[in-house]
JSON list of C-alpha atoms in Angstrom, two decimals:
[
{"chain": "A", "resi": 1, "resn": "SER", "atom": "CA", "xyz": [4.70, -30.53, 15.23]},
{"chain": "A", "resi": 2, "resn": "ILE", "atom": "CA", "xyz": [8.31, -29.85, 16.12]},
{"chain": "A", "resi": 3, "resn": "LEU", "atom": "CA", "xyz": [7.59, -26.22, 17.01]},
{"chain": "A", "resi": 4, "resn": "ASP", "atom": "CA", "xyz": [4.95, -27.28, 19.54]},
{"chain": "A", "resi": 5, "resn": "ARG", "atom": "CA", "xyz": [7.55, -29.32, 21.39]},
{"chain": "A", "resi": 6, "resn": "LEU", "atom": "CA", "xyz": [9.88, -26.38, 21.83]},
{"chain": "A", "resi": 7, "resn": "PRO", "atom": "CA", "xyz": [9.88, -24.36, 25.07]},
{"chain": "A", "resi": 8, "resn": "GLU", "atom": "CA", "xyz": [7.56, -21.36, 24.94]},
{"chain": "A", "resi": 9, "resn": "PRO", "atom": "CA", "xyz": [10.34, -18.73, 25.25]},
{"chain": "A", "resi": 10, "resn": "LEU", "atom": "CA", "xyz": [12.14, -20.31, 22.29]},
{"chain": "A", "resi": 11, "resn": "ARG", "atom": "CA", "xyz": [8.95, -20.43, 20.21]},
{"chain": "A", "resi": 12, "resn": "LEU", "atom": "CA", "xyz": [8.27, -16.76, 20.95]},
{"chain": "A", "resi": 13, "resn": "PHE", "atom": "CA", "xyz": [11.85, -15.90, 20.04]},
{"chain": "A", "resi": 14, "resn": "LEU", "atom": "CA", "xyz": [11.65, -17.76, 16.72]},
{"chain": "A", "resi": 15, "resn": "ALA", "atom": "CA", "xyz": [8.24, -16.28, 15.90]},
{"chain": "A", "resi": 16, "resn": "ARG", "atom": "CA", "xyz": [9.53, -12.77, 16.48]},
{"chain": "A", "resi": 17, "resn": "ARG", "atom": "CA", "xyz": [12.62, -13.39, 14.33]},
{"chain": "A", "resi": 18, "resn": "MET", "atom": "CA", "xyz": [10.42, -14.73, 11.53]},
{"chain": "A", "resi": 19, "resn": "ARG", "atom": "CA", "xyz": [8.27, -11.61, 11.67]},
{"chain": "A", "resi": 20, "resn": "GLU", "atom": "CA", "xyz": [11.31, -9.40, 11.51]},
{"chain": "A", "resi": 21, "resn": "VAL", "atom": "CA", "xyz": [12.73, -11.29, 8.52]},
{"chain": "A", "resi": 22, "resn": "SER", "atom": "CA", "xyz": [9.34, -11.09, 6.79]},
{"chain": "A", "resi": 23, "resn": "GLY", "atom": "CA", "xyz": [9.25, -7.36, 7.48]},
{"chain": "A", "resi": 24, "resn": "LEU", "atom": "CA", "xyz": [12.69, -6.89, 5.99]},
{"chain": "A", "resi": 25, "resn": "GLY", "atom": "CA", "xyz": [11.66, -8.80, 2.88]},
{"chain": "A", "resi": 26, "resn": "LEU", "atom": "CA", "xyz": [8.49, -6.73, 2.50]},
{"chain": "A", "resi": 27, "resn": "MET", "atom": "CA", "xyz": [10.47, -3.53, 3.04]},
{"chain": "A", "resi": 28, "resn": "ALA", "atom": "CA", "xyz": [12.89, -4.59, 0.32]},
{"chain": "A", "resi": 29, "resn": "PHE", "atom": "CA", "xyz": [9.96, -5.17, -2.05]},
{"chain": "A", "resi": 30, "resn": "VAL", "atom": "CA", "xyz": [8.49, -1.73, -1.27]},
{"chain": "A", "resi": 31, "resn": "ALA", "atom": "CA", "xyz": [11.88, -0.11, -1.86]},
{"chain": "A", "resi": 32, "resn": "PHE", "atom": "CA", "xyz": [12.27, -2.02, -5.13]},
{"chain": "A", "resi": 33, "resn": "MET", "atom": "CA", "xyz": [8.86, -0.92, -6.42]},
{"chain": "A", "resi": 34, "resn": "ALA", "atom": "CA", "xyz": [9.35, 2.67, -5.25]},
{"chain": "A", "resi": 35, "resn": "ALA", "atom": "CA", "xyz": [12.67, 2.95, -7.08]},
{"chain": "A", "resi": 36, "resn": "ALA", "atom": "CA", "xyz": [11.25, 1.24, -10.17]},
{"chain": "A", "resi": 37, "resn": "LEU", "atom": "CA", "xyz": [8.19, 3.50, -10.29]},
{"chain": "A", "resi": 38, "resn": "ALA", "atom": "CA", "xyz": [10.24, 6.65, -9.62]},
{"chain": "A", "resi": 39, "resn": "THR", "atom": "CA", "xyz": [12.37, 5.94, -12.71]},
{"chain": "A", "resi": 40, "resn": "TRP", "atom": "CA", "xyz": [9.62, 4.48, -14.90]},
{"chain": "A", "resi": 41, "resn": "SER", "atom": "CA", "xyz": [9.75, 5.35, -18.58]},
{"chain": "A", "resi": 42, "resn": "VAL", "atom": "CA", "xyz": [7.17, 4.32, -21.14]},
{"chain": "A", "resi": 43, "resn": "ASP", "atom": "CA", "xyz": [9.99, 3.83, -23.66]},
{"chain": "A", "resi": 44, "resn": "ASP", "atom": "CA", "xyz": [11.74, 1.15, -21.59]},
{"chain": "A", "resi": 45, "resn": "PRO", "atom": "CA", "xyz": [11.42, -2.47, -22.75]},
{"chain": "A", "resi": 46, "resn": "SER", "atom": "CA", "xyz": [8.50, -4.25, -21.10]},
{"chain": "A", "resi": 47, "resn": "LEU", "atom": "CA", "xyz": [6.02, -7.04, -21.68]},
{"chain": "A", "resi": 48, "resn": "ASN", "atom": "CA", "xyz": [4.18, -5.04, -24.36]},
{"chain": "A", "resi": 49, "resn": "ASN", "atom": "CA", "xyz": [7.05, -2.90, -25.62]},
{"chain": "A", "resi": 50, "resn": "ALA", "atom": "CA", "xyz": [9.79, -4.81, -27.43]},
{"chain": "A", "resi": 51, "resn": "THR", "atom": "CA", "xyz": [12.70, -2.46, -28.06]},
{"chain": "A", "resi": 52, "resn": "ASP", "atom": "CA", "xyz": [16.46, -2.61, -28.22]},
{"chain": "A", "resi": 53, "resn": "GLY", "atom": "CA", "xyz": [16.85, 0.87, -26.75]},
{"chain": "A", "resi": 54, "resn": "PRO", "atom": "CA", "xyz": [18.66, 1.59, -23.48]},
{"chain": "A", "resi": 55, "resn": "VAL", "atom": "CA", "xyz": [16.92, 0.84, -20.21]},
{"chain": "A", "resi": 56, "resn": "ARG", "atom": "CA", "xyz": [16.46, 4.04, -18.22]},
{"chain": "A", "resi": 57, "resn": "ASN", "atom": "CA", "xyz": [15.09, 2.40, -15.10]},
{"chain": "A", "resi": 58, "resn": "TRP", "atom": "CA", "xyz": [17.53, 2.38, -12.18]},
{"chain": "A", "resi": 59, "resn": "LEU", "atom": "CA", "xyz": [16.78, -1.30, -11.54]},
{"chain": "A", "resi": 60, "resn": "GLY", "atom": "CA", "xyz": [17.34, -2.40, -15.11]},
{"chain": "A", "resi": 61, "resn": "ARG", "atom": "CA", "xyz": [15.00, -4.58, -17.11]},
{"chain": "A", "resi": 62, "resn": "PRO", "atom": "CA", "xyz": [13.30, -6.19, -14.07]},
{"chain": "A", "resi": 63, "resn": "GLY", "atom": "CA", "xyz": [12.47, -2.76, -12.67]},
{"chain": "A", "resi": 64, "resn": "ALA", "atom": "CA", "xyz": [11.25, -1.54, -16.06]},
{"chain": "A", "resi": 65, "resn": "VAL", "atom": "CA", "xyz": [8.92, -4.51, -16.49]},
{"chain": "A", "resi": 66, "resn": "ALA", "atom": "CA", "xyz": [7.55, -4.31, -12.94]},
{"chain": "A", "resi": 67, "resn": "ALA", "atom": "CA", "xyz": [6.99, -0.54, -13.10]},
{"chain": "A", "resi": 68, "resn": "ASP", "atom": "CA", "xyz": [5.33, -0.67, -16.53]},
{"chain": "A", "resi": 69, "resn": "LEU", "atom": "CA", "xyz": [3.00, -3.48, -15.47]},
{"chain": "A", "resi": 70, "resn": "ALA", "atom": "CA", "xyz": [1.99, -1.60, -12.33]},
{"chain": "A", "resi": 71, "resn": "MET", "atom": "CA", "xyz": [1.43, 1.65, -14.21]},
{"chain": "A", "resi": 72, "resn": "GLN", "atom": "CA", "xyz": [-0.58, -0.07, -16.91]},
{"chain": "A", "resi": 73, "resn": "LEU", "atom": "CA", "xyz": [-2.85, -1.66, -14.32]},
{"chain": "A", "resi": 74, "resn": "MET", "atom": "CA", "xyz": [-3.22, 1.05, -11.65]},
{"chain": "A", "resi": 75, "resn": "GLY", "atom": "CA", "xyz": [-1.53, 4.22, -12.93]},
{"chain": "A", "resi": 76, "resn": "VAL", "atom": "CA", "xyz": [-0.53, 6.71, -10.26]},
{"chain": "A", "resi": 77, "resn": "ALA", "atom": "CA", "xyz": [-2.54, 4.72, -7.70]},
{"chain": "A", "resi": 78, "resn": "CYS", "atom": "CA", "xyz": [0.57, 2.57, -7.34]},
{"chain": "A", "resi": 79, "resn": "VAL", "atom": "CA", "xyz": [1.64, 5.06, -4.67]},
{"chain": "A", "resi": 80, "resn": "ALA", "atom": "CA", "xyz": [-1.45, 4.23, -2.63]},
{"chain": "A", "resi": 81, "resn": "ALA", "atom": "CA", "xyz": [-0.74, 0.53, -3.04]},
{"chain": "A", "resi": 82, "resn": "LEU", "atom": "CA", "xyz": [2.70, 0.88, -1.47]},
{"chain": "A", "resi": 83, "resn": "ILE", "atom": "CA", "xyz": [1.67, 2.80, 1.66]},
{"chain": "A", "resi": 84, "resn": "PRO", "atom": "CA", "xyz": [-0.09, -0.04, 3.54]},
{"chain": "A", "resi": 85, "resn": "LEU", "atom": "CA", "xyz": [2.71, -2.41, 2.57]},
{"chain": "A", "resi": 86, "resn": "LEU", "atom": "CA", "xyz": [5.16, 0.02, 4.15]},
{"chain": "A", "resi": 87, "resn": "VAL", "atom": "CA", "xyz": [3.07, 0.05, 7.33]},
{"chain": "A", "resi": 88, "resn": "PHE", "atom": "CA", "xyz": [2.97, -3.76, 7.34]},
{"chain": "A", "resi": 89, "resn": "ALA", "atom": "CA", "xyz": [6.75, -3.93, 6.89]},
{"chain": "A", "resi": 90, "resn": "ILE", "atom": "CA", "xyz": [7.41, -1.55, 9.79]},
{"chain": "A", "resi": 91, "resn": "ALA", "atom": "CA", "xyz": [5.05, -3.49, 12.07]},
{"chain": "A", "resi": 92, "resn": "LEU", "atom": "CA", "xyz": [6.65, -6.83, 11.21]},
{"chain": "A", "resi": 93, "resn": "MET", "atom": "CA", "xyz": [10.16, -5.46, 11.65]},
{"chain": "A", "resi": 94, "resn": "ARG", "atom": "CA", "xyz": [9.13, -4.36, 15.15]},
{"chain": "A", "resi": 95, "resn": "GLY", "atom": "CA", "xyz": [8.05, -7.92, 15.91]},
{"chain": "A", "resi": 96, "resn": "ARG", "atom": "CA", "xyz": [4.32, -7.32, 15.80]},
{"chain": "A", "resi": 97, "resn": "ALA", "atom": "CA", "xyz": [1.85, -9.91, 14.48]},
{"chain": "A", "resi": 98, "resn": "ILE", "atom": "CA", "xyz": [-0.58, -8.88, 11.73]},
{"chain": "A", "resi": 99, "resn": "ASP", "atom": "CA", "xyz": [-3.96, -9.59, 13.27]},
{"chain": "A", "resi": 100, "resn": "ARG", "atom": "CA", "xyz": [-7.10, -10.09, 11.14]},
{"chain": "A", "resi": 101, "resn": "ALA", "atom": "CA", "xyz": [-4.96, -10.75, 8.09]},
{"chain": "A", "resi": 102, "resn": "ALA", "atom": "CA", "xyz": [-7.86, -11.86, 5.87]},
{"chain": "A", "resi": 103, "resn": "LEU", "atom": "CA", "xyz": [-9.92, -8.76, 6.67]},
{"chain": "A", "resi": 104, "resn": "ARG", "atom": "CA", "xyz": [-6.93, -6.51, 6.07]},
{"chain": "A", "resi": 105, "resn": "LEU", "atom": "CA", "xyz": [-6.22, -8.18, 2.74]},
{"chain": "A", "resi": 106, "resn": "VAL", "atom": "CA", "xyz": [-9.78, -7.59, 1.54]},
{"chain": "A", "resi": 107, "resn": "ALA", "atom": "CA", "xyz": [-9.64, -3.96, 2.70]},
{"chain": "A", "resi": 108, "resn": "TYR", "atom": "CA", "xyz": [-6.26, -3.52, 0.99]},
{"chain": "A", "resi": 109, "resn": "ILE", "atom": "CA", "xyz": [-7.51, -4.81, -2.37]},
{"chain": "A", "resi": 110, "resn": "LEU", "atom": "CA", "xyz": [-10.66, -2.68, -2.13]},
{"chain": "A", "resi": 111, "resn": "GLY", "atom": "CA", "xyz": [-8.66, 0.41, -1.16]},
{"chain": "A", "resi": 112, "resn": "VAL", "atom": "CA", "xyz": [-6.13, 0.04, -3.97]},
{"chain": "A", "resi": 113, "resn": "ALA", "atom": "CA", "xyz": [-8.89, -0.48, -6.54]},
{"chain": "A", "resi": 114, "resn": "ALA", "atom": "CA", "xyz": [-10.80, 2.56, -5.25]},
{"chain": "A", "resi": 115, "resn": "SER", "atom": "CA", "xyz": [-7.60, 4.64, -5.37]},
{"chain": "A", "resi": 116, "resn": "ALA", "atom": "CA", "xyz": [-7.17, 3.70, -9.01]},
{"chain": "A", "resi": 117, "resn": "ALA", "atom": "CA", "xyz": [-10.75, 4.84, -9.69]},
{"chain": "A", "resi": 118, "resn": "VAL", "atom": "CA", "xyz": [-10.00, 8.17, -7.97]},
{"chain": "A", "resi": 119, "resn": "ALA", "atom": "CA", "xyz": [-6.97, 8.63, -10.20]},
{"chain": "A", "resi": 120, "resn": "SER", "atom": "CA", "xyz": [-9.06, 7.88, -13.29]},
{"chain": "A", "resi": 121, "resn": "ALA", "atom": "CA", "xyz": [-11.48, 10.61, -12.22]},
{"chain": "A", "resi": 122, "resn": "LEU", "atom": "CA", "xyz": [-8.71, 13.19, -12.56]},
{"chain": "A", "resi": 123, "resn": "PRO", "atom": "CA", "xyz": [-8.24, 14.94, -15.90]},
{"chain": "A", "resi": 124, "resn": "ILE", "atom": "CA", "xyz": [-5.57, 13.50, -18.17]},
{"chain": "A", "resi": 125, "resn": "THR", "atom": "CA", "xyz": [-2.69, 15.85, -18.88]},
{"chain": "A", "resi": 126, "resn": "ALA", "atom": "CA", "xyz": [-1.00, 16.18, -22.25]},
{"chain": "A", "resi": 127, "resn": "ARG", "atom": "CA", "xyz": [2.18, 14.62, -20.83]},
{"chain": "A", "resi": 128, "resn": "TRP", "atom": "CA", "xyz": [0.50, 11.39, -19.71]},
{"chain": "A", "resi": 129, "resn": "PRO", "atom": "CA", "xyz": [2.04, 8.79, -22.03]},
{"chain": "A", "resi": 130, "resn": "LEU", "atom": "CA", "xyz": [-0.45, 5.91, -21.65]},
{"chain": "A", "resi": 131, "resn": "PRO", "atom": "CA", "xyz": [-3.71, 5.41, -23.57]},
{"chain": "A", "resi": 132, "resn": "THR", "atom": "CA", "xyz": [-5.53, 4.78, -20.29]},
{"chain": "A", "resi": 133, "resn": "GLY", "atom": "CA", "xyz": [-6.45, 7.32, -17.65]},
{"chain": "A", "resi": 134, "resn": "LEU", "atom": "CA", "xyz": [-4.34, 8.17, -14.62]},
{"chain": "A", "resi": 135, "resn": "GLY", "atom": "CA", "xyz": [-5.76, 5.15, -12.82]},
{"chain": "A", "resi": 136, "resn": "GLY", "atom": "CA", "xyz": [-4.74, 2.61, -15.44]},
{"chain": "A", "resi": 137, "resn": "VAL", "atom": "CA", "xyz": [-6.92, -0.21, -16.70]},
{"chain": "A", "resi": 138, "resn": "VAL", "atom": "CA", "xyz": [-8.35, -1.00, -13.25]},
{"chain": "A", "resi": 139, "resn": "GLY", "atom": "CA", "xyz": [-9.22, 2.62, -12.50]},
{"chain": "A", "resi": 140, "resn": "ASP", "atom": "CA", "xyz": [-10.82, 3.25, -15.88]},
{"chain": "A", "resi": 141, "resn": "ALA", "atom": "CA", "xyz": [-12.95, 0.12, -15.60]},
{"chain": "A", "resi": 142, "resn": "LEU", "atom": "CA", "xyz": [-14.19, 0.94, -12.09]},
{"chain": "A", "resi": 143, "resn": "PHE", "atom": "CA", "xyz": [-14.76, 4.66, -12.61]},
{"chain": "A", "resi": 144, "resn": "GLY", "atom": "CA", "xyz": [-16.36, 4.21, -16.02]},
{"chain": "A", "resi": 145, "resn": "GLY", "atom": "CA", "xyz": [-18.56, 1.37, -14.80]},
{"chain": "A", "resi": 146, "resn": "ALA", "atom": "CA", "xyz": [-19.74, 3.30, -11.74]},
{"chain": "A", "resi": 147, "resn": "ARG", "atom": "CA", "xyz": [-20.39, 6.41, -13.83]},
{"chain": "A", "resi": 148, "resn": "ASN", "atom": "CA", "xyz": [-22.44, 4.44, -16.35]},
{"chain": "A", "resi": 149, "resn": "LEU", "atom": "CA", "xyz": [-24.30, 2.69, -13.55]},
{"chain": "A", "resi": 150, "resn": "VAL", "atom": "CA", "xyz": [-25.69, 5.98, -12.27]},
{"chain": "A", "resi": 151, "resn": "GLY", "atom": "CA", "xyz": [-26.26, 7.28, -15.81]},
{"chain": "A", "resi": 152, "resn": "LEU", "atom": "CA", "xyz": [-23.67, 10.05, -15.91]},
{"chain": "A", "resi": 153, "resn": "ALA", "atom": "CA", "xyz": [-21.89, 10.96, -19.12]},
{"chain": "A", "resi": 154, "resn": "ALA", "atom": "CA", "xyz": [-18.14, 11.52, -19.17]},
{"chain": "A", "resi": 155, "resn": "ALA", "atom": "CA", "xyz": [-18.65, 15.25, -19.71]},
{"chain": "A", "resi": 156, "resn": "SER", "atom": "CA", "xyz": [-21.23, 15.58, -16.93]},
{"chain": "A", "resi": 157, "resn": "PRO", "atom": "CA", "xyz": [-20.27, 18.05, -14.19]},
{"chain": "A", "resi": 158, "resn": "PHE", "atom": "CA", "xyz": [-21.55, 15.55, -11.63]},
{"chain": "A", "resi": 159, "resn": "ALA", "atom": "CA", "xyz": [-19.19, 12.80, -12.79]},
{"chain": "A", "resi": 160, "resn": "GLY", "atom": "CA", "xyz": [-16.64, 14.09, -10.30]},
{"chain": "A", "resi": 161, "resn": "LEU", "atom": "CA", "xyz": [-18.96, 13.12, -7.44]},
{"chain": "A", "resi": 162, "resn": "VAL", "atom": "CA", "xyz": [-18.32, 9.48, -8.31]},
{"chain": "A", "resi": 163, "resn": "GLY", "atom": "CA", "xyz": [-14.62, 10.17, -7.81]},
{"chain": "A", "resi": 164, "resn": "PHE", "atom": "CA", "xyz": [-15.28, 11.62, -4.35]},
{"chain": "A", "resi": 165, "resn": "VAL", "atom": "CA", "xyz": [-17.25, 8.50, -3.38]},
{"chain": "A", "resi": 166, "resn": "PHE", "atom": "CA", "xyz": [-14.32, 6.34, -4.46]},
{"chain": "A", "resi": 167, "resn": "ALA", "atom": "CA", "xyz": [-11.98, 8.64, -2.52]},
{"chain": "A", "resi": 168, "resn": "GLY", "atom": "CA", "xyz": [-13.93, 7.98, 0.67]},
{"chain": "A", "resi": 169, "resn": "ILE", "atom": "CA", "xyz": [-13.86, 4.24, 0.04]},
{"chain": "A", "resi": 170, "resn": "ALA", "atom": "CA", "xyz": [-10.12, 4.36, -0.64]},
{"chain": "A", "resi": 171, "resn": "ILE", "atom": "CA", "xyz": [-9.27, 6.27, 2.54]},
{"chain": "A", "resi": 172, "resn": "LEU", "atom": "CA", "xyz": [-11.44, 4.11, 4.79]},
{"chain": "A", "resi": 173, "resn": "SER", "atom": "CA", "xyz": [-10.27, 0.84, 3.23]},
{"chain": "A", "resi": 174, "resn": "LEU", "atom": "CA", "xyz": [-6.57, 1.66, 3.20]},
{"chain": "A", "resi": 175, "resn": "THR", "atom": "CA", "xyz": [-6.57, 2.95, 6.77]},
{"chain": "A", "resi": 176, "resn": "ALA", "atom": "CA", "xyz": [-8.42, -0.20, 7.87]},
{"chain": "A", "resi": 177, "resn": "SER", "atom": "CA", "xyz": [-5.95, -2.41, 6.01]},
{"chain": "A", "resi": 178, "resn": "ALA", "atom": "CA", "xyz": [-3.09, -0.62, 7.76]},
{"chain": "A", "resi": 179, "resn": "GLY", "atom": "CA", "xyz": [-4.69, -1.38, 11.13]},
{"chain": "A", "resi": 180, "resn": "PHE", "atom": "CA", "xyz": [-6.28, 1.94, 12.09]},
{"chain": "A", "resi": 181, "resn": "GLY", "atom": "CA", "xyz": [-9.70, 1.37, 13.61]},
{"chain": "A", "resi": 182, "resn": "LEU", "atom": "CA", "xyz": [-9.09, -2.34, 14.22]},
{"chain": "A", "resi": 183, "resn": "SER", "atom": "CA", "xyz": [-8.42, -3.56, 17.74]},
{"chain": "A", "resi": 184, "resn": "ASP", "atom": "CA", "xyz": [-5.13, -5.37, 18.18]},
{"chain": "A", "resi": 185, "resn": "ASP", "atom": "CA", "xyz": [-6.20, -8.57, 19.91]},
{"chain": "A", "resi": 186, "resn": "GLU", "atom": "CA", "xyz": [-3.22, -10.62, 18.76]},
{"chain": "A", "resi": 187, "resn": "PRO", "atom": "CA", "xyz": [-1.00, -11.59, 21.68]},
{"chain": "A", "resi": 188, "resn": "ARG", "atom": "CA", "xyz": [2.54, -10.34, 21.48]},
{"chain": "A", "resi": 189, "resn": "ASP", "atom": "CA", "xyz": [5.72, -11.16, 23.27]},
{"chain": "A", "resi": 190, "resn": "ALA", "atom": "CA", "xyz": [5.82, -9.95, 26.87]},
{"chain": "A", "resi": 191, "resn": "ASP", "atom": "CA", "xyz": [9.22, -8.36, 26.37]},
{"chain": "A", "resi": 192, "resn": "LEU", "atom": "CA", "xyz": [7.99, -6.57, 23.26]},
{"chain": "A", "resi": 193, "resn": "ARG", "atom": "CA", "xyz": [4.95, -5.14, 25.05]},
{"chain": "A", "resi": 194, "resn": "ALA", "atom": "CA", "xyz": [7.12, -3.90, 27.89]},
{"chain": "A", "resi": 195, "resn": "GLU", "atom": "CA", "xyz": [9.61, -2.38, 25.48]},
{"chain": "A", "resi": 196, "resn": "GLU", "atom": "CA", "xyz": [6.88, -0.53, 23.57]},
{"chain": "A", "resi": 197, "resn": "ASP", "atom": "CA", "xyz": [5.25, 0.74, 26.78]},
{"chain": "A", "resi": 198, "resn": "ASP", "atom": "CA", "xyz": [8.56, 2.06, 28.05]},
{"chain": "A", "resi": 199, "resn": "ASP", "atom": "CA", "xyz": [9.42, 3.82, 24.80]},
{"chain": "A", "resi": 200, "resn": "ARG", "atom": "CA", "xyz": [6.13, 5.61, 24.32]},
{"chain": "A", "resi": 201, "resn": "PRO", "atom": "CA", "xyz": [4.81, 8.54, 26.38]},
{"chain": "A", "resi": 202, "resn": "ALA", "atom": "CA", "xyz": [2.02, 7.71, 28.82]},
{"chain": "A", "resi": 203, "resn": "ALA", "atom": "CA", "xyz": [-0.52, 9.71, 26.83]},
{"chain": "A", "resi": 204, "resn": "MET", "atom": "CA", "xyz": [0.15, 7.58, 23.76]},
{"chain": "A", "resi": 205, "resn": "ARG", "atom": "CA", "xyz": [0.08, 4.12, 25.37]},
{"chain": "A", "resi": 206, "resn": "ASP", "atom": "CA", "xyz": [-3.67, 3.62, 25.34]},
{"chain": "A", "resi": 207, "resn": "ASP", "atom": "CA", "xyz": [-4.77, 4.97, 22.00]},
{"chain": "A", "resi": 208, "resn": "GLU", "atom": "CA", "xyz": [-3.05, 6.75, 19.15]},
{"chain": "A", "resi": 209, "resn": "PRO", "atom": "CA", "xyz": [-3.76, 7.36, 15.46]},
{"chain": "A", "resi": 210, "resn": "GLY", "atom": "CA", "xyz": [-1.84, 5.16, 13.11]},
{"chain": "A", "resi": 211, "resn": "LEU", "atom": "CA", "xyz": [0.89, 6.28, 10.79]},
{"chain": "A", "resi": 212, "resn": "ALA", "atom": "CA", "xyz": [-1.41, 5.30, 7.93]},
{"chain": "A", "resi": 213, "resn": "VAL", "atom": "CA", "xyz": [-3.72, 8.26, 8.63]},
{"chain": "A", "resi": 214, "resn": "ILE", "atom": "CA", "xyz": [-0.88, 10.73, 8.18]},
{"chain": "A", "resi": 215, "resn": "LEU", "atom": "CA", "xyz": [0.37, 9.01, 5.05]},
{"chain": "A", "resi": 216, "resn": "LEU", "atom": "CA", "xyz": [-3.07, 8.74, 3.49]},
{"chain": "A", "resi": 217, "resn": "GLY", "atom": "CA", "xyz": [-3.80, 12.35, 4.33]},
{"chain": "A", "resi": 218, "resn": "ALA", "atom": "CA", "xyz": [-0.68, 13.32, 2.45]},
{"chain": "A", "resi": 219, "resn": "LEU", "atom": "CA", "xyz": [-1.79, 11.09, -0.42]},
{"chain": "A", "resi": 220, "resn": "ALA", "atom": "CA", "xyz": [-5.21, 12.76, -0.57]},
{"chain": "A", "resi": 221, "resn": "HIS", "atom": "CA", "xyz": [-3.56, 16.18, -0.53]},
{"chain": "A", "resi": 222, "resn": "GLY", "atom": "CA", "xyz": [-1.30, 15.04, -3.36]},
{"chain": "A", "resi": 223, "resn": "PHE", "atom": "CA", "xyz": [-4.30, 13.94, -5.43]},
{"chain": "A", "resi": 224, "resn": "MET", "atom": "CA", "xyz": [-5.99, 17.31, -4.95]},
{"chain": "A", "resi": 225, "resn": "SER", "atom": "CA", "xyz": [-2.79, 19.16, -5.83]},
{"chain": "A", "resi": 226, "resn": "LEU", "atom": "CA", "xyz": [-2.43, 17.05, -8.96]},
{"chain": "A", "resi": 227, "resn": "LYS", "atom": "CA", "xyz": [-5.99, 17.82, -9.96]},
{"chain": "A", "resi": 228, "resn": "GLY", "atom": "CA", "xyz": [-5.42, 21.55, -9.36]},
{"chain": "A", "resi": 229, "resn": "ALA", "atom": "CA", "xyz": [-2.21, 21.45, -11.46]}
]
């Protein structure tokens, strides 16, 4: 190919620029979804709600449709879905390659689905406007199916244990998808490695917990606070 004929420094330069552009695009998507979800209203026009009323979403009709679709499918677990994408965007913007992409994708899908099941395990408040649980269609299907599989009724006091199992799956899967616990064997640019080593303290150059652990810990705390409220 044409790229193979280019000098190695030029190929590394172009590869790094492509990663950075991809990171910017992914960051823009995360910002779009965050703003859309933050201003989501069930009364806004969407795919299943035809209305001539005003659009309250900050991003207009596109934001209203995207937010409503996400909330219908995953409920409040949409927050968990955005966290690994934010980690990916930051890594790409720093010029890093996403190693083990297929494995991370599988872990990401599993973690998001498990997060939706955790949300569906939480009690529905009177202000929740959707006919589904807090985890949307996906969360209700997974939590209800797992509960029925072990023979627990919805009113059983042990039904919450299923939610804790899903919580463990969600935390492990999402942290793995964000790169924590996976070795970074992907070669990176020599100048990038030197730059990272110079910027970080010596104690942090060999091994450090990922940002995903902190973010997911905050997410778990948020779920528990929501349940307590």
